[in-house]
mmCIF file of C-alpha atoms and ligand atoms in Angstrom:
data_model
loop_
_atom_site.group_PDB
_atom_site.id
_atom_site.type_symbol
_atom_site.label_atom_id
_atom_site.label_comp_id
_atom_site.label_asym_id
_atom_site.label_seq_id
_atom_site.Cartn_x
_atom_site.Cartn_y
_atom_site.Cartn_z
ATOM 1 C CA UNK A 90 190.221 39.514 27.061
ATOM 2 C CA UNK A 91 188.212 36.569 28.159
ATOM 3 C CA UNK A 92 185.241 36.236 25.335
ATOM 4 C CA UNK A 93 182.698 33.681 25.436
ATOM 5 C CA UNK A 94 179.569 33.059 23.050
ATOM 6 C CA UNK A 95 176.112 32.731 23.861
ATOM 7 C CA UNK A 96 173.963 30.900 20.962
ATOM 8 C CA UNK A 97 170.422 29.927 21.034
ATOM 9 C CA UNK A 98 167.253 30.437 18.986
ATOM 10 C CA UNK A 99 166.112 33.597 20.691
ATOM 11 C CA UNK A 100 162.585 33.856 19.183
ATOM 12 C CA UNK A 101 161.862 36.005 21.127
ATOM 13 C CA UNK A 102 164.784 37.214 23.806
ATOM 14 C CA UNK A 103 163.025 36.614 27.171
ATOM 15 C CA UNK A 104 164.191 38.160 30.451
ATOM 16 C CA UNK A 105 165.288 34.765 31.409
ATOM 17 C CA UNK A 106 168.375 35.409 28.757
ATOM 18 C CA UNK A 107 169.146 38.816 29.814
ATOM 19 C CA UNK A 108 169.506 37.332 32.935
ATOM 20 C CA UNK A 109 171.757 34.965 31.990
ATOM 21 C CA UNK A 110 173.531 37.624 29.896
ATOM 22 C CA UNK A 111 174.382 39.383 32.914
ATOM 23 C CA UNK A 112 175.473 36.938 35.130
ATOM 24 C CA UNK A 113 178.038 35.950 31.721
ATOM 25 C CA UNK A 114 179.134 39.747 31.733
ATOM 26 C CA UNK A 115 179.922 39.646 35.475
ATOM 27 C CA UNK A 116 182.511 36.365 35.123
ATOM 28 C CA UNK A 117 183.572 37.463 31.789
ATOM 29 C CA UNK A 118 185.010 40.362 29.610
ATOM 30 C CA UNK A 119 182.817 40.436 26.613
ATOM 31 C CA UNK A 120 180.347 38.077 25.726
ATOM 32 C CA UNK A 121 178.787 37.278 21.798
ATOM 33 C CA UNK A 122 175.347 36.491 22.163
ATOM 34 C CA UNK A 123 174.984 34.445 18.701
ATOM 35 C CA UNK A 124 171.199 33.498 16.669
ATOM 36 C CA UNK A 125 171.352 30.492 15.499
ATOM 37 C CA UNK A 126 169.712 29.433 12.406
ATOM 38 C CA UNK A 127 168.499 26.150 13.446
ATOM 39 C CA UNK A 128 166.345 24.275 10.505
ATOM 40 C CA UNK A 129 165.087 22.247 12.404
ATOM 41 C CA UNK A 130 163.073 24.887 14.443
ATOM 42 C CA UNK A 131 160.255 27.069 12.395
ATOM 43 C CA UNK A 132 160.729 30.508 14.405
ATOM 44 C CA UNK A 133 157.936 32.939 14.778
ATOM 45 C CA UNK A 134 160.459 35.818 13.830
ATOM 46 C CA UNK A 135 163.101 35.796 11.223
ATOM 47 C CA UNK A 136 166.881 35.812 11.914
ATOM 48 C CA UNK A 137 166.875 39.526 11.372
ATOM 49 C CA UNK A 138 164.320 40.479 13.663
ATOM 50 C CA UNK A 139 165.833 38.178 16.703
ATOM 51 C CA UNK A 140 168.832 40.107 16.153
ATOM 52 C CA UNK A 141 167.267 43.469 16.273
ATOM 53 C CA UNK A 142 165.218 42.839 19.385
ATOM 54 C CA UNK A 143 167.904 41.321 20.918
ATOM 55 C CA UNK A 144 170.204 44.342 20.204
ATOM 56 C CA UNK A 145 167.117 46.955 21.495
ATOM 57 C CA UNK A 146 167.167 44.452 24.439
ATOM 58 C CA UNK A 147 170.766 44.732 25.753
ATOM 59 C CA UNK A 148 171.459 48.162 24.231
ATOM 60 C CA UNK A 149 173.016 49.209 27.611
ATOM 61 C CA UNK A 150 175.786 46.465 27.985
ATOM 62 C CA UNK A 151 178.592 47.712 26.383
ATOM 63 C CA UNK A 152 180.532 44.751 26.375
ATOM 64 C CA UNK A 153 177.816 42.489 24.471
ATOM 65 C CA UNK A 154 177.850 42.270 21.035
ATOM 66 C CA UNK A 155 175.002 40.597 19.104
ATOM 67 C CA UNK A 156 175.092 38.571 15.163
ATOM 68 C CA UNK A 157 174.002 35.310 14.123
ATOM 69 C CA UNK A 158 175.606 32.287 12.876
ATOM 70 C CA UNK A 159 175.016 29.275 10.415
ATOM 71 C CA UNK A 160 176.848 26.012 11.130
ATOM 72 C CA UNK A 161 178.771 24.751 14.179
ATOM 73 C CA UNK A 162 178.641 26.405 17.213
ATOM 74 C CA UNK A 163 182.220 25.706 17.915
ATOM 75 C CA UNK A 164 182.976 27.087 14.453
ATOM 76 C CA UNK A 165 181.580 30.283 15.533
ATOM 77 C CA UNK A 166 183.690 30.247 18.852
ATOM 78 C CA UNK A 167 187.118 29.861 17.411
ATOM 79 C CA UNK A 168 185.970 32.076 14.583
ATOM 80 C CA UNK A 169 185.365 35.067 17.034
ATOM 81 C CA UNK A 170 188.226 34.170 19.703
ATOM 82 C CA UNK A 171 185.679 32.915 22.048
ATOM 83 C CA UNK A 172 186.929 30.263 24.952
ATOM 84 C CA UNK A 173 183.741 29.222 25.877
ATOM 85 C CA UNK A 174 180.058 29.020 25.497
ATOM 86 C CA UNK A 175 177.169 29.857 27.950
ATOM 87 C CA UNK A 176 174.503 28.005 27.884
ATOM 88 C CA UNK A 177 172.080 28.546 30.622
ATOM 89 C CA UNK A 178 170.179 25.756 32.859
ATOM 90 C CA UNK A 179 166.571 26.198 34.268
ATOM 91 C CA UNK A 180 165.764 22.145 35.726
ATOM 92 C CA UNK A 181 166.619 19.012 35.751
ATOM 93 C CA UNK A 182 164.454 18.449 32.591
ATOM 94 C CA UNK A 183 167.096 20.868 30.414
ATOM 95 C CA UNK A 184 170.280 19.222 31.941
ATOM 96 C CA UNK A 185 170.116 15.918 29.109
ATOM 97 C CA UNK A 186 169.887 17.953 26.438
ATOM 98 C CA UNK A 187 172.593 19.951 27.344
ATOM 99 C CA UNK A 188 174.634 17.353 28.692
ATOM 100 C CA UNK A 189 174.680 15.883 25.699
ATOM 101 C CA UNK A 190 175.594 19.092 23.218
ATOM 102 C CA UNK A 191 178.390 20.110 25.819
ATOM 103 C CA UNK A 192 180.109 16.733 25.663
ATOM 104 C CA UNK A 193 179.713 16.578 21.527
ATOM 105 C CA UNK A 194 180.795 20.335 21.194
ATOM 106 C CA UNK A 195 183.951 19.075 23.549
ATOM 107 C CA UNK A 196 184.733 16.166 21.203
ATOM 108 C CA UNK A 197 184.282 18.706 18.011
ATOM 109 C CA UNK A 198 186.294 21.148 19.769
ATOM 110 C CA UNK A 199 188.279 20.399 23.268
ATOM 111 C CA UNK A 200 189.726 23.967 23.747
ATOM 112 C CA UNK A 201 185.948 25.177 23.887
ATOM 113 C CA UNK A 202 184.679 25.070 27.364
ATOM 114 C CA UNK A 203 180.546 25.116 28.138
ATOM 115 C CA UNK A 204 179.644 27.214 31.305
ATOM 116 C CA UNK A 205 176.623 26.362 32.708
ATOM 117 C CA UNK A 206 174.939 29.223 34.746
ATOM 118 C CA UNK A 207 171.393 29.163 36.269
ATOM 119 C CA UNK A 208 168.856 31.957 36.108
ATOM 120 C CA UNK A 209 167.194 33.695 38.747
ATOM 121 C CA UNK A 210 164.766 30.788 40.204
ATOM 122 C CA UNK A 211 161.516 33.181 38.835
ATOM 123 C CA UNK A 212 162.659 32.462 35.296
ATOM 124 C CA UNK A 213 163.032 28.919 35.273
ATOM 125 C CA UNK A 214 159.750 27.832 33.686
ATOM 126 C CA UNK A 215 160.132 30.551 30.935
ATOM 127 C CA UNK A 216 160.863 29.425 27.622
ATOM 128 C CA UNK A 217 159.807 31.359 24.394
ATOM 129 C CA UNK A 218 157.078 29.121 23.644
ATOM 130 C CA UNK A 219 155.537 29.770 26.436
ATOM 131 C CA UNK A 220 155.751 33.359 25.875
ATOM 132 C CA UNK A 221 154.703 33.332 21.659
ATOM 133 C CA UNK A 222 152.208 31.194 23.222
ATOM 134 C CA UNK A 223 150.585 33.725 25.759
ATOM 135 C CA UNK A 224 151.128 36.625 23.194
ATOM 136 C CA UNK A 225 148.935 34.558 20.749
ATOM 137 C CA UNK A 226 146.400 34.205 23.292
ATOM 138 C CA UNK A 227 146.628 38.105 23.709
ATOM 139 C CA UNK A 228 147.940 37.478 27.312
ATOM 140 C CA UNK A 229 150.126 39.989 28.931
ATOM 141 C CA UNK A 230 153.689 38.860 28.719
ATOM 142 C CA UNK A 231 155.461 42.200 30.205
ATOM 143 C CA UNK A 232 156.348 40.019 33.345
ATOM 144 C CA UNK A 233 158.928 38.078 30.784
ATOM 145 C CA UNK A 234 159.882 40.478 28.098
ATOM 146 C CA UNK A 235 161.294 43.576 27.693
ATOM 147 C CA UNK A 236 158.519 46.337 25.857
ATOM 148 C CA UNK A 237 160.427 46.214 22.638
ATOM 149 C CA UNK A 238 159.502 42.453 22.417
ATOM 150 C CA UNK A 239 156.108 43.037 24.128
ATOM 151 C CA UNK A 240 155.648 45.242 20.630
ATOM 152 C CA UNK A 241 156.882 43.002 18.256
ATOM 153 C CA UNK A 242 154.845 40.081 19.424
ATOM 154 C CA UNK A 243 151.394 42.590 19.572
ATOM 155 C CA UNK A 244 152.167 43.858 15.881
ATOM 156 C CA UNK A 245 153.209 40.122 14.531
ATOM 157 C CA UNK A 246 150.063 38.643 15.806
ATOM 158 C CA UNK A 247 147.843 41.744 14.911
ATOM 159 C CA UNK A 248 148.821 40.723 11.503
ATOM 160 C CA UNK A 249 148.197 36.845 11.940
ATOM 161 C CA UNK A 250 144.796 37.239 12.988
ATOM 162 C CA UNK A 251 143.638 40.051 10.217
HETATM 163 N N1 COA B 336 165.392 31.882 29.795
HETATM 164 C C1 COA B 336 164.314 31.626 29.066
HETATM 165 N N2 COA B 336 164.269 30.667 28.126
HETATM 166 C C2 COA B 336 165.380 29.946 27.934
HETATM 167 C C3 COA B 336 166.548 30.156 28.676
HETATM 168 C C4 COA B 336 166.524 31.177 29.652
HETATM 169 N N3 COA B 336 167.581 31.450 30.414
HETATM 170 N N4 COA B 336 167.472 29.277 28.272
HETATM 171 C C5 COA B 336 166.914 28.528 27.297
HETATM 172 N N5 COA B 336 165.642 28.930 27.102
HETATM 173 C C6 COA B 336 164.657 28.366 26.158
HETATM 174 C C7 COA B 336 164.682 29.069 24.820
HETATM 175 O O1 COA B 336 163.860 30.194 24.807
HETATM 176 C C8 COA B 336 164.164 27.984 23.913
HETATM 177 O O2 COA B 336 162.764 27.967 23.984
HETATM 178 P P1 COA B 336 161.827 27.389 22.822
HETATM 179 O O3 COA B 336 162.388 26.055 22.411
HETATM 180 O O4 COA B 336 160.526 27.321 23.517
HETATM 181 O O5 COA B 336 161.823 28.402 21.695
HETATM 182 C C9 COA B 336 164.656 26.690 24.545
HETATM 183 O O6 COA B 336 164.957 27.023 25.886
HETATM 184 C C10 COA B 336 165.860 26.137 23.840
HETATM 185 O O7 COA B 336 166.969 26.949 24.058
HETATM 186 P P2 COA B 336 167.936 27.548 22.976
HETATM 187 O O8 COA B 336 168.998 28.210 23.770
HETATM 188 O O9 COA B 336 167.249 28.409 21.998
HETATM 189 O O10 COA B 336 168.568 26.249 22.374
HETATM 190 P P3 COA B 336 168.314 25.414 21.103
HETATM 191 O O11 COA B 336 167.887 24.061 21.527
HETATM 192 O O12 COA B 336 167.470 26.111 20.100
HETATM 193 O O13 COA B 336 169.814 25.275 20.580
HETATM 194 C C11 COA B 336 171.952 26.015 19.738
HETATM 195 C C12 COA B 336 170.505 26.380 20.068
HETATM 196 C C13 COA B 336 172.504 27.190 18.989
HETATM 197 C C14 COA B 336 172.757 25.866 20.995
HETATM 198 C C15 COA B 336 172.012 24.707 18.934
HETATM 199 O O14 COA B 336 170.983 24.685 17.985
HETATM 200 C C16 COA B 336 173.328 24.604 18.204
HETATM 201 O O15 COA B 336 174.364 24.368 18.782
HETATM 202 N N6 COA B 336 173.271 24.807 16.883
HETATM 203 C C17 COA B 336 174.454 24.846 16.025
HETATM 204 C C18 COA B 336 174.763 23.506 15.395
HETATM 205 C C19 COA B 336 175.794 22.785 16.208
HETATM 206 O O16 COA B 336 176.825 23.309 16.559
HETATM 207 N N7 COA B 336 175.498 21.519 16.475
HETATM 208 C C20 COA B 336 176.331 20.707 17.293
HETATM 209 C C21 COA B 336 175.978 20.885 18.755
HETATM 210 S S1 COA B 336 176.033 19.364 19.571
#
């Protein structure tokens, strides 16, 4: 069975994921999509609430599993068998950032492989700011995510602005 992770902040899951998701599910047997609890970032939903809208999100894929993690992401990977982790790329702009925590996660770990896969070209200026953004801004953001996290964004900043 050829596993591979997924991390990221996922606050909230976009349809640019899901699209990576699927193109992951199409090259591989199962895939872990893994929240990370990153301290550095000051998420609009909690760790809980990622996970639940990303489960509501991919509830059809039965060969996607969704938990989160705290610590290395290569940690993670051996932990749950995984030989690889997806990380997707939208630009130019994104490919430093990654280049960089590909090459350090191969020096931490050189049995864990990162797969770079691209999007479909209409997602590649989404990011979730963008999207908690426009939701704050009481935009529509159906275009981007799925209604479960078109609700969750409504309700969260119904109750910011009362
Ligand atoms: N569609 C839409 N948006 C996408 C996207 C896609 N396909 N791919 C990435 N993005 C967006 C995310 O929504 C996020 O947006 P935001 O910053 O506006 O909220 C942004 O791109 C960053 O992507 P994300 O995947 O969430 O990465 P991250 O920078 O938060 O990093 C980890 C997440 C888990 C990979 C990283 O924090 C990590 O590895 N942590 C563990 C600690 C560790 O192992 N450190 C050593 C690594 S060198």
């Amino acid at each position: 069975m050829r596993k591979v992770i997924y991390p990221g902040t996922f606050d909230p899951v976009t349809y640019g994921h899901i699209d990576i998701i699927k193109r992951t599910i199409e090259l591989f047997d199962f895939v872990a999509v893994t929240v990370a609890i990153n301290p550095a970032k000051k998420p609009l939903f909690s760790v809980k609430e990622r996970v639940s809208l990303l489960k509501e999100s991919l509830k059809e894929f039965n060969n996607v599993s969704v938990e989160s993690f705290d610590g290395l992401v290569v940690d993670y990977a051996h932990k749950v068998g995984a030989i690889g982790i997806i990380r997707g790329l939208r630009a130019v702009s994104d490919f430093e950032y990654e280049f960089q925590m590909a090459l350090m996660n191969r020096k931490l770990a050189n049995d864990i492989a990162t797969i770079f896969l691209m999007p479909h070209e209409k997602y590649t200026y989404l990011d979730s700011s963008i999207v908690r953004n426009l939701a704050g801004l009481n935009s529509d953001v159906s275009d981007f995510v799925p209604p479960s996290v078109q609700m969750a964004l409504k309700k969260r900043f119904r109750r910011k602005s009362k």
